[in-house]
Amino acid sequence: MVVWQHGQRFAAVAAAGLMVCGTGCANGGHSGDAAAADPVEVLHRAAGALVRAGSSKALTSMEMATGGTRVTIRGEGVYDYAERLGRLQVQLPPDPAGTSEHRPITELLAPGALFMKNRGAGVPADKWVRVDTGTLSDGNLVTGGATDPFAAAEVLRGTRSATYVGEAKVAGIPVRHYRGTADLEAAARRASAANRAPLRAAAKGFATAEVPFEAYLDNQGRIRKIRHRFSFVNGQQKDTVAVASTTLLYGFGVPVTVRLPDAEDIYAGKLAEN
């Protein structure tokens, strides 16, 4: 296994971030300052604030609607923003008849790759499935049933227009609420190296490269909650599928350990359709 660890250095990274975060900190916590600041510029800096924070816990929710049917997929895990590594447990909804419960899927998020265990569809229980996120038509913003937390943040680098809505609270934490629209092509140009190809693929693969969003930032400029609305065309039925992806971030600075599977633990066979 490849092992990546983040431990006590998070406290130092977070402390350093507080000293060097510049205008992002100057805007924090004061409604007048937040209202005066350029919302587009504030949102462009949000991903960088997460890198300074080092890591966090994450809760994800993905709602999909097509043909009158709505399903919700939920996830929970941790993410290391410095190493671009994360681990999520994703719970699929029961079958439409409500008679079948699915085992949670373990997902490992890595630069350029998504690893899934308990993927089903003929994959042995002890094997991982590896997907190159740069080849996915949605850039892994929806494929795994959860949006990669750092990719979600980097979508905001493509913010074209935004407004400051006002003060709010997320899980009891005071936040600044923004509403806007991001362009995936612009986000891909400004993203970190690992997310450029996935976001570029999403810009081409979705029904539109324009992504409406709601973002809630704390007084250090970190995303506490973000909600995107994606749409893509169902390849089989040609229907437009609406997807609302919500990511909640908390527990900043938590230690994160992600073990990537060895080559012999990765399933090399053909995947069956779910």
XYZ file of N, CA and C in Angstrom:
822
model
N 0.819 -1.196 0.000
C 0.000 0.000 0.000
C 0.868 1.266 0.000
N 0.384 2.282 -0.718
C 0.988 3.603 -0.614
C 0.294 4.318 0.536
N 1.034 4.865 1.465
C 0.432 5.466 2.660
C 0.760 6.951 2.695
N -0.272 7.765 2.869
C -0.096 9.201 3.034
C -0.675 9.568 4.398
N 0.020 10.361 5.174
C -0.459 10.727 6.496
C -0.354 12.221 6.692
N -1.352 12.749 7.388
C -1.320 14.128 7.807
C -1.562 14.105 9.322
N -0.647 14.604 10.108
C -0.818 14.565 11.552
C -0.773 15.934 12.161
N 0.190 16.129 13.084
C 0.199 17.338 13.862
C 0.574 18.569 13.045
N 1.150 18.390 11.856
C 1.552 19.560 11.092
C 0.361 20.403 10.660
N -0.864 19.862 10.743
C -2.027 20.646 10.374
C -2.160 21.887 11.241
N -1.879 21.755 12.536
C -2.026 22.891 13.432
C -1.091 24.019 13.009
N 0.135 23.659 12.651
C 1.095 24.670 12.219
C 0.682 25.285 10.890
N 0.195 24.431 9.951
C -0.244 24.941 8.653
C -1.406 25.907 8.831
N -2.380 25.527 9.669
C -3.534 26.387 9.898
C -3.114 27.702 10.522
N -2.183 27.633 11.501
C -1.724 28.859 12.151
C -1.008 29.760 11.162
N -0.184 29.167 10.305
C 0.509 29.954 9.298
C -0.485 30.577 8.327
N -1.515 29.827 7.997
C -2.526 30.353 7.088
C -3.211 31.580 7.649
N -3.440 31.593 8.976
C -4.071 32.748 9.595
C -3.205 33.987 9.466
N -1.875 33.810 9.465
C -0.973 34.957 9.401
C -0.805 35.482 7.989
N -0.979 34.589 6.963
C -0.668 35.018 5.607
C -1.881 35.086 4.702
N -3.100 34.913 5.223
C -4.247 34.815 4.328
C -4.681 36.157 3.771
N -4.094 37.229 4.195
C -4.252 38.527 3.548
C -5.674 39.025 3.514
N -6.134 39.449 2.348
C -7.441 40.093 2.252
C -8.570 39.154 2.600
N -8.365 37.849 2.427
C -9.413 36.905 2.785
C -9.733 36.982 4.256
N -8.722 37.157 5.118
C -8.955 37.282 6.545
C -9.510 38.649 6.886
N -9.057 39.656 6.157
C -9.509 41.005 6.466
C -11.006 41.146 6.279
N -11.580 40.320 5.383
C -13.010 40.398 5.137
C -13.822 39.597 6.130
N -13.174 38.735 6.907
C -13.898 37.753 7.700
C -14.615 38.335 8.888
N -15.843 37.835 9.100
C -16.540 38.074 10.339
C -17.286 39.388 10.424
N -17.176 40.298 9.483
C -17.832 41.589 9.544
C -18.734 41.734 8.339
N -20.028 41.900 8.575
C -20.971 41.922 7.470
C -20.702 43.078 6.528
N -20.288 44.238 7.069
C -19.998 45.379 6.214
C -18.842 45.099 5.286
N -17.752 44.508 5.822
C -16.599 44.177 4.995
C -16.964 43.154 3.935
N -17.753 42.132 4.337
C -18.134 41.082 3.398
C -18.975 41.646 2.265
N -19.889 42.564 2.607
C -20.751 43.143 1.588
C -19.957 44.013 0.622
N -18.887 44.662 1.134
C -18.083 45.547 0.299
C -17.113 44.790 -0.588
N -16.682 43.602 -0.160
C -15.705 42.835 -0.928
C -16.329 42.317 -2.223
N -15.499 42.124 -3.240
C -15.963 41.576 -4.509
C -16.259 40.093 -4.325
N -17.534 39.682 -4.411
C -17.862 38.262 -4.177
C -17.118 37.319 -5.117
N -16.903 37.724 -6.368
C -16.220 36.848 -7.318
C -14.797 36.572 -6.844
N -14.096 37.605 -6.408
C -12.728 37.426 -5.934
C -12.689 36.598 -4.655
N -13.633 36.819 -3.769
C -13.700 36.037 -2.532
C -13.853 34.555 -2.850
N -14.727 34.230 -3.786
C -14.981 32.838 -4.130
C -13.816 32.219 -4.895
N -13.116 33.009 -5.699
C -11.917 32.503 -6.372
C -10.869 32.037 -5.367
N -10.842 32.641 -4.156
C -9.824 32.310 -3.157
C -10.231 31.171 -2.230
N -11.463 30.684 -2.338
C -11.973 29.712 -1.364
C -11.203 28.405 -1.364
N -10.810 27.914 -2.547
C -10.058 26.655 -2.600
C -8.708 26.796 -1.919
N -8.061 27.940 -2.087
C -6.782 28.174 -1.430
C -6.898 28.182 0.077
N -8.028 28.667 0.603
C -8.236 28.661 2.051
C -8.307 27.238 2.591
N -8.863 26.324 1.793
C -8.910 24.924 2.226
C -7.511 24.316 2.262
N -6.680 24.660 1.297
C -5.307 24.143 1.294
C -4.573 24.614 2.546
N -4.766 25.877 2.921
C -4.127 26.382 4.135
C -4.649 25.669 5.379
N -5.929 25.288 5.356
C -6.504 24.570 6.499
C -5.919 23.174 6.634
N -5.483 22.580 5.539
C -4.827 21.276 5.572
C -5.733 20.106 5.334
N -6.828 20.010 6.093
C -7.701 18.838 5.975
C -9.047 19.161 6.599
N -10.001 18.270 6.411
C -11.292 18.405 7.084
C -12.046 17.093 7.008
N -13.107 17.023 7.782
C -14.114 15.989 7.605
C -15.115 16.490 6.576
N -15.859 15.567 5.978
C -16.806 15.941 4.928
C -18.056 15.082 4.993
N -19.192 15.713 4.757
C -20.463 15.034 4.545
C -20.944 15.420 3.156
N -21.378 14.450 2.381
C -21.838 14.732 1.025
C -23.253 14.204 0.823
N -23.965 14.878 -0.042
C -25.311 14.447 -0.420
C -25.500 14.764 -1.883
N -25.967 13.775 -2.635
C -26.185 13.976 -4.062
C -27.597 13.539 -4.412
N -28.396 14.485 -4.889
C -29.777 14.224 -5.274
C -29.879 14.240 -6.791
N -30.452 13.183 -7.339
C -30.612 13.082 -8.787
C -32.091 12.927 -9.116
N -32.514 13.608 -10.169
C -33.909 13.525 -10.587
C -33.969 13.328 -12.088
N -34.697 12.318 -12.508
C -34.911 12.071 -13.932
C -36.186 11.263 -14.110
N -36.984 11.642 -15.084
C -38.206 10.898 -15.385
C -39.146 10.751 -14.203
N -39.192 11.757 -13.339
C -40.086 11.709 -12.189
C -39.556 10.920 -11.016
N -38.340 10.366 -11.125
C -37.743 9.593 -10.038
C -36.630 10.407 -9.385
N -36.592 10.420 -8.051
C -35.570 11.153 -7.330
C -34.873 10.215 -6.347
N -33.542 10.218 -6.376
C -32.763 9.396 -5.448
C -31.721 10.276 -4.770
N -31.324 9.869 -3.558
C -30.310 10.603 -2.803
C -29.212 9.645 -2.378
N -27.980 10.015 -2.657
C -26.801 9.235 -2.269
C -26.018 10.047 -1.248
N -25.656 9.423 -0.128
C -24.975 10.153 0.939
C -23.579 9.577 1.185
N -22.679 10.443 1.602
C -21.319 10.017 1.878
C -20.756 10.712 3.107
N -19.711 10.104 3.671
C -19.056 10.673 4.850
C -17.592 10.268 4.835
N -16.707 11.204 5.178
C -15.293 10.860 5.182
C -14.395 12.014 5.545
N -13.151 11.943 5.042
C -12.131 12.957 5.344
C -11.384 13.301 4.062
N -10.739 14.475 4.075
C -10.005 14.907 2.886
C -8.767 15.693 3.291
N -7.662 15.413 2.598
C -6.385 16.091 2.792
C -6.180 17.013 1.576
N -6.319 18.326 1.807
C -6.267 19.282 0.699
C -4.851 19.539 0.208
N -3.859 19.315 1.052
C -2.476 19.509 0.629
C -2.034 18.402 -0.324
N -2.411 17.147 -0.006
C -2.010 16.000 -0.828
C -3.047 15.635 -1.875
N -4.234 16.274 -1.819
C -5.339 15.977 -2.742
C -5.775 14.519 -2.606
N -5.899 14.055 -1.374
C -6.303 12.679 -1.103
C -7.480 12.667 -0.133
N -8.417 11.739 -0.381
C -9.566 11.645 0.505
C -10.115 10.241 0.575
N -10.975 10.027 1.549
C -11.635 8.730 1.724
C -13.081 8.999 2.120
N -14.012 8.362 1.391
C -15.436 8.512 1.656
C -16.104 7.147 1.734
N -17.090 7.037 2.598
C -18.007 5.892 2.606
C -19.312 6.380 2.009
N -19.672 5.825 0.868
C -20.841 6.292 0.127
C -21.956 5.261 0.229
N -23.124 5.712 0.665
C -24.269 4.815 0.844
C -25.279 5.039 -0.276
N -25.495 3.994 -1.079
C -26.485 4.065 -2.137
C -27.883 3.891 -1.549
N -28.894 4.473 -2.187
C -30.272 4.299 -1.692
C -30.764 2.886 -1.957
N -31.812 2.454 -1.252
C -32.389 1.130 -1.522
C -32.927 1.058 -2.940
N -33.120 -0.158 -3.422
C -33.754 -0.346 -4.724
C -35.146 0.284 -4.707
N -35.668 0.648 -5.881
C -36.980 1.311 -5.926
C -38.067 0.584 -5.146
N -38.010 -0.749 -5.137
C -39.024 -1.514 -4.390
C -38.773 -1.485 -2.896
N -37.592 -0.997 -2.492
C -37.274 -0.908 -1.073
C -36.897 -2.228 -0.448
N -36.596 -3.225 -1.266
C -36.344 -4.561 -0.735
C -34.866 -4.910 -0.631
N -34.005 -4.050 -1.203
C -32.592 -4.398 -1.227
C -31.745 -3.249 -0.688
N -30.968 -3.522 0.360
C -30.024 -2.551 0.889
C -28.651 -2.803 0.273
N -27.953 -1.735 -0.068
C -26.635 -1.857 -0.676
C -25.550 -1.661 0.382
N -24.467 -2.428 0.226
C -23.312 -2.212 1.093
C -22.683 -0.872 0.750
N -22.173 -0.138 1.753
C -21.510 1.130 1.441
C -20.328 0.911 0.512
N -20.110 1.836 -0.392
C -18.961 1.809 -1.280
C -17.857 2.658 -0.652
N -16.674 2.078 -0.521
C -15.523 2.847 -0.060
C -14.870 3.501 -1.265
N -14.694 4.810 -1.200
C -14.071 5.532 -2.300
C -12.803 6.220 -1.818
N -11.740 6.061 -2.563
C -10.491 6.780 -2.319
C -10.316 7.793 -3.444
N -10.128 9.041 -3.063
C -9.975 10.126 -4.017
C -8.501 10.494 -4.082
N -7.940 10.488 -5.273
C -6.518 10.765 -5.456
C -6.343 11.627 -6.699
N -5.198 12.303 -6.855
C -4.990 13.121 -8.045
C -5.167 12.310 -9.329
N -6.185 12.652 -10.105
C -6.416 11.995 -11.380
C -7.079 10.640 -11.311
N -7.447 10.176 -10.120
C -7.985 8.814 -10.015
C -9.055 8.705 -8.929
N -9.981 7.803 -9.152
C -10.986 7.416 -8.174
C -10.900 5.903 -8.004
N -10.743 5.448 -6.753
C -10.728 4.023 -6.439
C -12.007 3.687 -5.673
N -12.666 2.584 -6.077
C -13.912 2.178 -5.426
C -13.854 0.711 -5.014
N -14.302 0.436 -3.803
C -14.402 -0.935 -3.297
C -15.855 -1.206 -2.927
N -16.289 -2.476 -3.110
C -17.698 -2.850 -3.002
C -18.483 -2.223 -4.151
N -17.819 -2.093 -5.273
C -18.424 -1.494 -6.453
C -19.554 -2.367 -7.005
N -19.508 -3.675 -6.713
C -20.533 -4.575 -7.231
C -20.340 -4.832 -8.712
N -21.423 -5.185 -9.381
C -21.424 -5.412 -10.831
C -20.332 -6.375 -11.259
N -20.170 -7.474 -10.495
C -19.228 -8.511 -10.878
C -17.814 -8.329 -10.395
N -17.533 -7.275 -9.645
C -16.183 -7.051 -9.131
C -15.997 -7.866 -7.848
N -14.934 -8.666 -7.730
C -14.697 -9.429 -6.500
C -14.655 -8.528 -5.275
N -15.132 -9.053 -4.151
C -15.266 -8.246 -2.934
C -13.945 -7.690 -2.436
N -12.833 -8.365 -2.741
C -11.539 -7.918 -2.234
C -10.776 -7.044 -3.228
N -11.427 -6.654 -4.317
C -10.751 -5.877 -5.349
C -11.269 -4.427 -5.406
N -10.387 -3.557 -5.880
C -10.728 -2.158 -6.099
C -10.927 -1.914 -7.593
N -11.780 -0.979 -7.916
C -11.925 -0.485 -9.277
C -11.242 0.879 -9.350
N -10.389 1.056 -10.349
C -9.719 2.346 -10.534
C -10.269 3.033 -11.777
N -10.606 4.313 -11.632
C -11.139 5.099 -12.743
C -10.262 6.330 -12.920
N -9.854 6.589 -14.155
C -9.116 7.801 -14.485
C -10.120 8.940 -14.587
N -10.086 9.881 -13.634
C -11.114 10.928 -13.594
C -11.026 11.881 -14.780
N -9.868 11.958 -15.403
C -9.742 12.821 -16.572
C -10.481 12.300 -17.786
N -10.877 11.021 -17.754
C -11.598 10.431 -18.891
C -13.107 10.407 -18.669
N -13.567 10.773 -17.487
C -14.998 10.752 -17.194
C -15.667 11.981 -17.786
N -16.838 11.793 -18.382
C -17.524 12.911 -19.026
C -17.989 13.965 -18.033
N -18.042 13.606 -16.744
C -18.443 14.572 -15.718
C -17.264 14.969 -14.823
N -16.056 14.488 -15.146
C -14.884 14.843 -14.359
C -14.924 14.356 -12.926
N -15.737 13.335 -12.664
C -15.938 12.784 -11.320
C -16.636 13.771 -10.390
N -17.384 14.685 -10.951
C -18.202 15.558 -10.110
C -19.474 14.848 -9.674
N -19.908 13.813 -10.425
C -21.102 13.062 -10.022
C -20.930 11.548 -10.117
N -19.953 11.052 -10.873
C -19.832 9.609 -11.133
C -19.788 8.779 -9.860
N -19.002 9.199 -8.876
C -18.851 8.399 -7.664
C -19.996 8.513 -6.685
N -21.025 9.294 -7.023
C -22.120 9.511 -6.079
C -21.788 10.548 -5.034
N -20.605 11.145 -5.137
C -20.178 12.216 -4.243
C -19.185 13.080 -5.007
N -19.271 14.386 -4.835
C -18.332 15.283 -5.487
C -17.059 15.377 -4.658
N -15.923 15.164 -5.301
C -14.632 15.328 -4.632
C -14.615 16.703 -3.964
N -14.385 16.778 -2.624
C -14.469 18.067 -1.929
C -13.565 19.151 -2.503
N -12.340 18.782 -2.920
C -11.471 19.821 -3.448
C -11.886 20.215 -4.864
N -12.378 19.261 -5.650
C -12.906 19.603 -6.974
C -14.114 20.529 -6.826
N -14.953 20.265 -5.825
C -16.103 21.133 -5.564
C -15.642 22.555 -5.290
N -14.566 22.687 -4.512
C -14.032 24.013 -4.202
C -13.423 24.659 -5.435
N -12.745 23.864 -6.254
C -12.076 24.438 -7.421
C -13.060 24.847 -8.524
N -14.266 24.322 -8.499
C -15.291 24.825 -9.415
C -15.474 26.329 -9.197
N -15.330 26.765 -7.939
C -15.513 28.183 -7.630
C -14.429 29.063 -8.259
N -13.304 28.473 -8.656
C -12.283 29.270 -9.353
C -12.806 29.784 -10.694
N -13.863 29.152 -11.176
C -14.475 29.587 -12.426
C -15.684 30.482 -12.238
N -15.858 31.044 -11.044
C -17.003 31.913 -10.780
C -17.022 33.087 -11.755
N -18.144 33.230 -12.458
C -18.313 34.322 -13.417
C -19.090 35.483 -12.791
N -20.124 35.138 -12.041
C -20.943 36.158 -11.392
C -21.365 35.628 -10.030
N -21.474 36.534 -9.066
C -21.858 36.115 -7.718
C -22.370 37.311 -6.936
N -23.215 37.031 -5.968
C -23.718 38.071 -5.071
C -23.547 37.612 -3.636
N -23.314 38.584 -2.764
C -23.266 38.312 -1.332
C -24.689 38.377 -0.805
N -25.205 37.260 -0.299
C -26.591 37.184 0.158
C -26.737 37.733 1.568
N -25.784 37.397 2.454
C -25.854 37.879 3.829
C -25.249 36.883 4.800
N -25.382 37.168 6.076
C -24.860 36.296 7.117
C -25.818 35.133 7.356
N -25.254 34.007 7.765
C -26.050 32.816 8.063
C -25.256 31.964 9.049
N -25.764 30.787 9.344
C -25.047 29.822 10.175
C -25.140 28.443 9.545
N -24.030 27.715 9.592
C -23.985 26.321 9.157
C -23.475 25.502 10.330
N -24.303 24.599 10.831
C -23.957 23.785 12.007
C -23.509 24.666 13.175
N -24.169 25.809 13.341
C -23.874 26.709 14.445
C -22.706 27.644 14.210
N -22.027 27.537 13.059
C -20.866 28.366 12.745
C -21.312 29.569 11.915
N -20.966 30.804 12.323
C -21.307 31.969 11.498
C -20.603 31.895 10.141
N -21.340 32.145 9.090
C -20.797 32.067 7.736
C -21.331 33.223 6.904
N -20.686 33.438 5.746
C -21.144 34.400 4.759
C -21.714 33.613 3.573
N -22.917 33.943 3.184
C -23.645 33.206 2.159
C -23.503 33.915 0.813
N -23.052 33.153 -0.197
C -22.905 33.677 -1.553
C -23.717 32.821 -2.519
N -24.201 33.467 -3.556
C -24.922 32.756 -4.617
C -24.346 33.207 -5.953
N -24.110 32.233 -6.855
C -23.523 32.633 -8.121
C -23.543 31.541 -9.165
N -22.796 31.776 -10.229
C -22.670 30.830 -11.337
C -21.199 30.709 -11.710
N -20.740 29.472 -11.862
C -19.353 29.204 -12.249
C -19.326 28.596 -13.644
N -18.251 28.845 -14.348
C -18.028 28.268 -15.666
C -16.929 27.215 -15.550
N -17.243 25.983 -15.949
C -16.300 24.878 -15.770
C -15.049 25.028 -16.622
N -15.164 25.631 -17.783
C -13.980 25.837 -18.614
C -13.017 26.815 -17.939
N -13.560 27.886 -17.374
C -12.720 28.841 -16.652
C -12.122 28.202 -15.410
N -12.925 27.374 -14.719
C -12.419 26.686 -13.526
C -11.256 25.770 -13.883
N -11.365 25.067 -15.024
C -10.299 24.155 -15.438
C -8.997 24.910 -15.698
N -9.090 26.099 -16.276
C -7.882 26.874 -16.568
C -7.178 27.332 -15.290
N -7.941 27.582 -14.234
C -7.373 28.122 -13.001
C -7.139 27.065 -11.933
N -7.553 25.841 -12.195
C -7.499 24.785 -11.180
C -6.076 24.289 -10.964
N -5.895 23.534 -9.880
C -4.626 22.858 -9.636
C -4.405 21.825 -10.733
N -3.163 21.396 -10.894
C -2.806 20.505 -12.006
C -3.666 19.243 -12.028
N -3.945 18.663 -10.851
C -4.680 17.400 -10.799
C -6.127 17.540 -11.240
N -6.711 18.720 -11.106
C -8.126 18.895 -11.428
C -8.377 19.524 -12.790
N -7.327 19.899 -13.499
C -7.537 20.552 -14.796
C -8.226 19.628 -15.801
N -7.707 18.406 -15.952
C -8.301 17.482 -16.922
C -9.720 17.080 -16.538
N -9.991 16.711 -15.269
C -11.366 16.375 -14.908
C -12.351 17.523 -15.134
N -11.981 18.746 -14.752
C -12.903 19.867 -14.930
C -13.079 20.200 -16.413
N -12.017 20.022 -17.192
C -12.129 20.240 -18.634
C -13.077 19.209 -19.248
N -12.982 17.961 -18.777
C -13.882 16.917 -19.268
C -15.326 17.220 -18.883
N -15.526 17.717 -17.663
C -16.880 18.053 -17.212
C -17.464 19.190 -18.034
N -16.627 20.168 -18.386
C -17.103 21.299 -19.186
C -17.658 20.826 -20.523
N -17.057 19.767 -21.078
C -17.519 19.223 -22.357
C -18.647 18.214 -22.187
N -18.635 17.489 -21.051
C -19.567 16.377 -20.878
C -20.927 16.738 -20.341
N -21.019 17.808 -19.559
C -22.324 18.201 -19.022
C -23.172 18.861 -20.098
N -24.466 18.940 -19.826
C -25.371 19.603 -20.763
C -25.004 21.070 -20.922
N -24.439 21.677 -19.890
C -23.964 23.050 -19.933
C -22.754 23.183 -19.025
N -21.815 24.051 -19.407
C -20.633 24.284 -18.576
C -20.910 25.273 -17.462
N -22.100 25.885 -17.476
C -22.478 26.844 -16.438
C -23.055 26.092 -15.240
N -22.518 26.356 -14.052
C -22.927 25.647 -12.837
C -23.417 26.642 -11.782
N -24.715 26.705 -11.520
C -25.211 27.535 -10.425
C -24.778 26.936 -9.084
N -24.511 27.792 -8.098
C -24.075 27.289 -6.802
C -24.513 28.207 -5.666
N -24.504 27.638 -4.472
C -24.644 28.388 -3.219
C -23.433 28.011 -2.382
N -22.730 29.001 -1.850
C -21.526 28.735 -1.062
C -21.593 29.497 0.255
N -21.130 28.839 1.318
C -21.127 29.420 2.654
C -19.700 29.364 3.191
N -19.089 30.519 3.416
C -17.697 30.605 3.844
C -17.605 31.136 5.267
N -16.678 30.584 6.051
C -16.491 31.081 7.416
C -15.572 32.298 7.412
N -15.219 32.809 8.616
C -14.459 34.049 8.679
C -12.995 33.887 8.311
N -12.573 32.651 7.965
C -11.238 32.434 7.423
C -11.275 32.150 5.916
N -12.444 32.314 5.318
C -12.588 32.091 3.892
C -12.737 30.640 3.496
N -12.876 29.742 4.486
C -13.007 28.314 4.188
C -14.456 27.972 3.876
N -14.641 27.070 2.928
C -15.983 26.611 2.598
C -16.507 25.734 3.734
N -17.654 26.082 4.236
C -18.343 25.235 5.218
C -19.455 24.425 4.570
N -20.042 25.001 3.536
C -21.098 24.291 2.801
C -21.104 24.825 1.375
N -21.250 23.922 0.431
C -21.379 24.328 -0.959
C -22.377 23.404 -1.651
N -23.194 23.993 -2.472
C -24.217 23.235 -3.203
C -24.133 23.624 -4.677
N -23.890 22.632 -5.526
C -23.844 22.840 -6.970
C -25.082 22.212 -7.607
N -25.465 22.760 -8.747
C -26.539 22.156 -9.537
C -25.980 21.843 -10.920
N -25.806 20.544 -11.182
C -25.275 20.067 -12.454
C -26.417 19.511 -13.307
N -26.190 19.442 -14.613
C -27.153 18.761 -15.489
C -26.386 18.079 -16.609
N -26.795 16.867 -16.912
C -26.167 16.135 -18.006
C -27.221 15.318 -18.732
N -26.861 14.815 -19.889
C -27.793 14.062 -20.718
C -27.591 12.581 -20.473
N -28.675 11.876 -20.149
C -28.641 10.431 -19.968
C -28.336 9.790 -21.319
N -27.208 9.070 -21.377
C -26.760 8.513 -22.655
C -27.707 7.487 -23.243
N -28.488 6.806 -22.406
C -29.364 5.758 -22.909
C -30.728 6.308 -23.312
N -31.287 7.212 -22.495
C -32.632 7.692 -22.744
C -32.675 9.118 -23.285
N -31.517 9.772 -23.376
C -31.417 11.143 -23.900
C -32.188 12.148 -23.055
N -32.525 11.779 -21.821
C -33.180 12.720 -20.928
C -32.123 13.558 -20.210
N -32.476 14.783 -19.842
C -31.585 15.611 -19.040
C -31.755 15.235 -17.576
N -30.638 14.925 -16.936
C -30.652 14.539 -15.524
C -30.183 15.728 -14.692
N -30.989 16.106 -13.715
C -30.628 17.198 -12.819
C -29.988 16.623 -11.566
N -28.846 17.173 -11.175
C -28.120 16.693 -10.006
C -27.815 17.871 -9.094
N -28.186 17.737 -7.824
C -27.838 18.728 -6.810
C -26.848 18.073 -5.855
N -25.635 18.594 -5.828
C -24.578 18.034 -4.988
C -24.262 18.998 -3.857
N -24.377 18.506 -2.615
C -24.109 19.332 -1.435
C -22.947 18.740 -0.661
N -21.985 19.583 -0.292
C -20.826 19.156 0.487
C -20.717 20.020 1.729
N -20.653 19.387 2.898
C -20.453 20.069 4.176
C -19.053 19.755 4.678
N -18.297 20.781 5.059
C -16.933 20.601 5.541
C -16.832 21.093 6.986
N -16.160 20.303 7.817
C -16.032 20.639 9.240
C -14.829 19.887 9.809
N -14.504 20.121 11.065
C -13.393 19.401 11.685
C -12.073 19.684 11.005
N -11.815 20.949 10.682
C -10.577 21.287 9.964
C -9.344 20.933 10.793
N -8.320 20.400 10.097
C -7.085 20.005 10.765
C -7.068 18.579 11.267
N -8.125 17.810 11.004
C -8.178 16.424 11.460
C -7.081 15.604 10.773
N -6.415 14.687 11.498
C -5.433 13.816 10.835
C -6.100 12.935 9.777
N -5.428 12.760 8.658
C -5.970 11.964 7.552
C -4.934 10.939 7.110
N -5.363 9.687 6.999
C -4.515 8.631 6.438
C -5.265 7.970 5.293
N -4.679 7.984 4.117
C -5.283 7.349 2.946
C -4.282 6.360 2.378
N -4.675 5.097 2.275
C -3.828 4.051 1.700
C -4.354 3.698 0.311
N -3.562 3.985 -0.689
C -3.962 3.633 -2.049
C -3.646 2.162 -2.316
N -4.520 1.460 -3.031
C -4.322 0.017 -3.256
C -3.127 -0.281 -4.145
N -2.500 -1.422 -3.880
C -1.429 -1.909 -4.741
C -2.017 -2.379 -6.072
N -1.159 -2.473 -7.086
C -1.619 -2.840 -8.426
C -2.344 -4.180 -8.442
N -1.852 -5.145 -7.641
C -2.478 -6.476 -7.666
C -3.859 -6.489 -7.003
N -4.196 -5.428 -6.287
C -5.506 -5.348 -5.635
C -6.542 -4.620 -6.485
N -6.159 -4.227 -7.686
C -7.064 -3.491 -8.566
C -7.657 -4.440 -9.609
N -8.962 -4.418 -9.742
C -9.677 -5.298 -10.662
C -9.364 -4.907 -12.114
N -8.956 -5.890 -12.893
C -8.560 -5.622 -14.282
C -9.611 -6.089 -15.286
N -10.708 -6.677 -14.807
C -11.728 -7.193 -15.716
C -12.665 -6.117 -16.212
N -13.594 -6.529 -17.047
C -14.589 -5.611 -17.607
C -15.722 -5.409 -16.608
N -16.144 -4.164 -16.472
C -17.219 -3.851 -15.530
C -18.573 -4.091 -16.182
N -19.464 -4.725 -15.409
C -20.831 -4.903 -15.874
C -21.620 -3.642 -15.546
N -22.734 -3.448 -16.248
C -23.592 -2.304 -15.972
C -24.386 -2.561 -14.725
N -24.540 -1.514 -13.873
C -25.363 -1.636 -12.665
C -26.817 -1.622 -13.039
